C-alpha angles and dihedrals in degrees: 000000000000119000127214091270094057096254117140117228125201131182119234102196097176089057098041090237147099126224132213117216120203105199092190096059093023089231131142129208123190127213117197118220130207089237142010119291126185101172137055129201136179111242109179108300091339137074125236121213119195145154120235108247094025131106093214123097130176124208114209129197101220094200097054095029091229136129106246096181140013109198136181116212126213092250138014117276119245096174137355132193132188122261134180086238101048118292141313117241140194112196125213111259094002129111118228146038118275132201109213126196127220089263091059095251123133111249098180141358125207128193095237127124112215128202114252099252141109089235100046098094132050129173127211114179108301092345124091122194118201137178111228124237090256089063094230105069123079124197128200108203121196102206093193092063102019091233123133138197124207130215121187122203125196091229136056117274114217099179142006131203121186113232098175139335090285104028136059137176115235133192110215139190094249089073096260140124109210138181108225130186138199086224096058133056091210130049115273089224139351129203129183114205115223089221090058130236100263105110099022100140102163137039123183129194114227097164133342092274097030128073138160122218130194121213109197094182099053098031094239134138111202134192128198112198115174106304094342128093124193123187120193122195115221092215100250096325116123118213095216092161123024144167136174129230120213091335091285111074124050119196124191140179123220099211095195092055096033089229129143 
């Protein structure tokens, strides 16, 4: 993950640590953790390190490279997603979607069941888009009122990316990336990447009509801009892990080659 300063952070589970990579000076600094962490998440101006299936989370100040809080949640985390008000959580063995504050307390709980996936939730302002546990239903949750709308597709939804309060990009099992809306019964637009959709593990919103997607299986970075689609091969490199900085620079790690 890339923090607000442009530093790249990577988990080192076998060493119970995370490392911060400065691409400008090509230097690496390591921060030891009290326990194993395999995932990183942005929480406000901090980073959260956690292990799926564990109750423990660690909040890190990226500027000072220090742990500012070690917290224990009420239940073990199955998935977590960033929010402007802390982070969204799905707990193992619990029904519902939870909004958690930086102190580890539960702000709000919603009766929504979310698909177990890194790309099954996306927030846009006060609106949260989620893919249901059945993989075909999509919910649009208005966190200011607690009301939700449901959309059901006749195909599996692998990922969702909020484009506005009323629109969202979805990746579906028919090999398409589509822009859907609560105001339209049919997709606003549909694009089918030549490289396929199997292996797309990241989608980033640049503008409402412009997104970037990362295909870790085919080694392709793609961009949809309006009606145009451009797919760029990375020449044999595989973007296993990726993140974008200020909507202009995309960094990725090829895990097999250990190359950033």
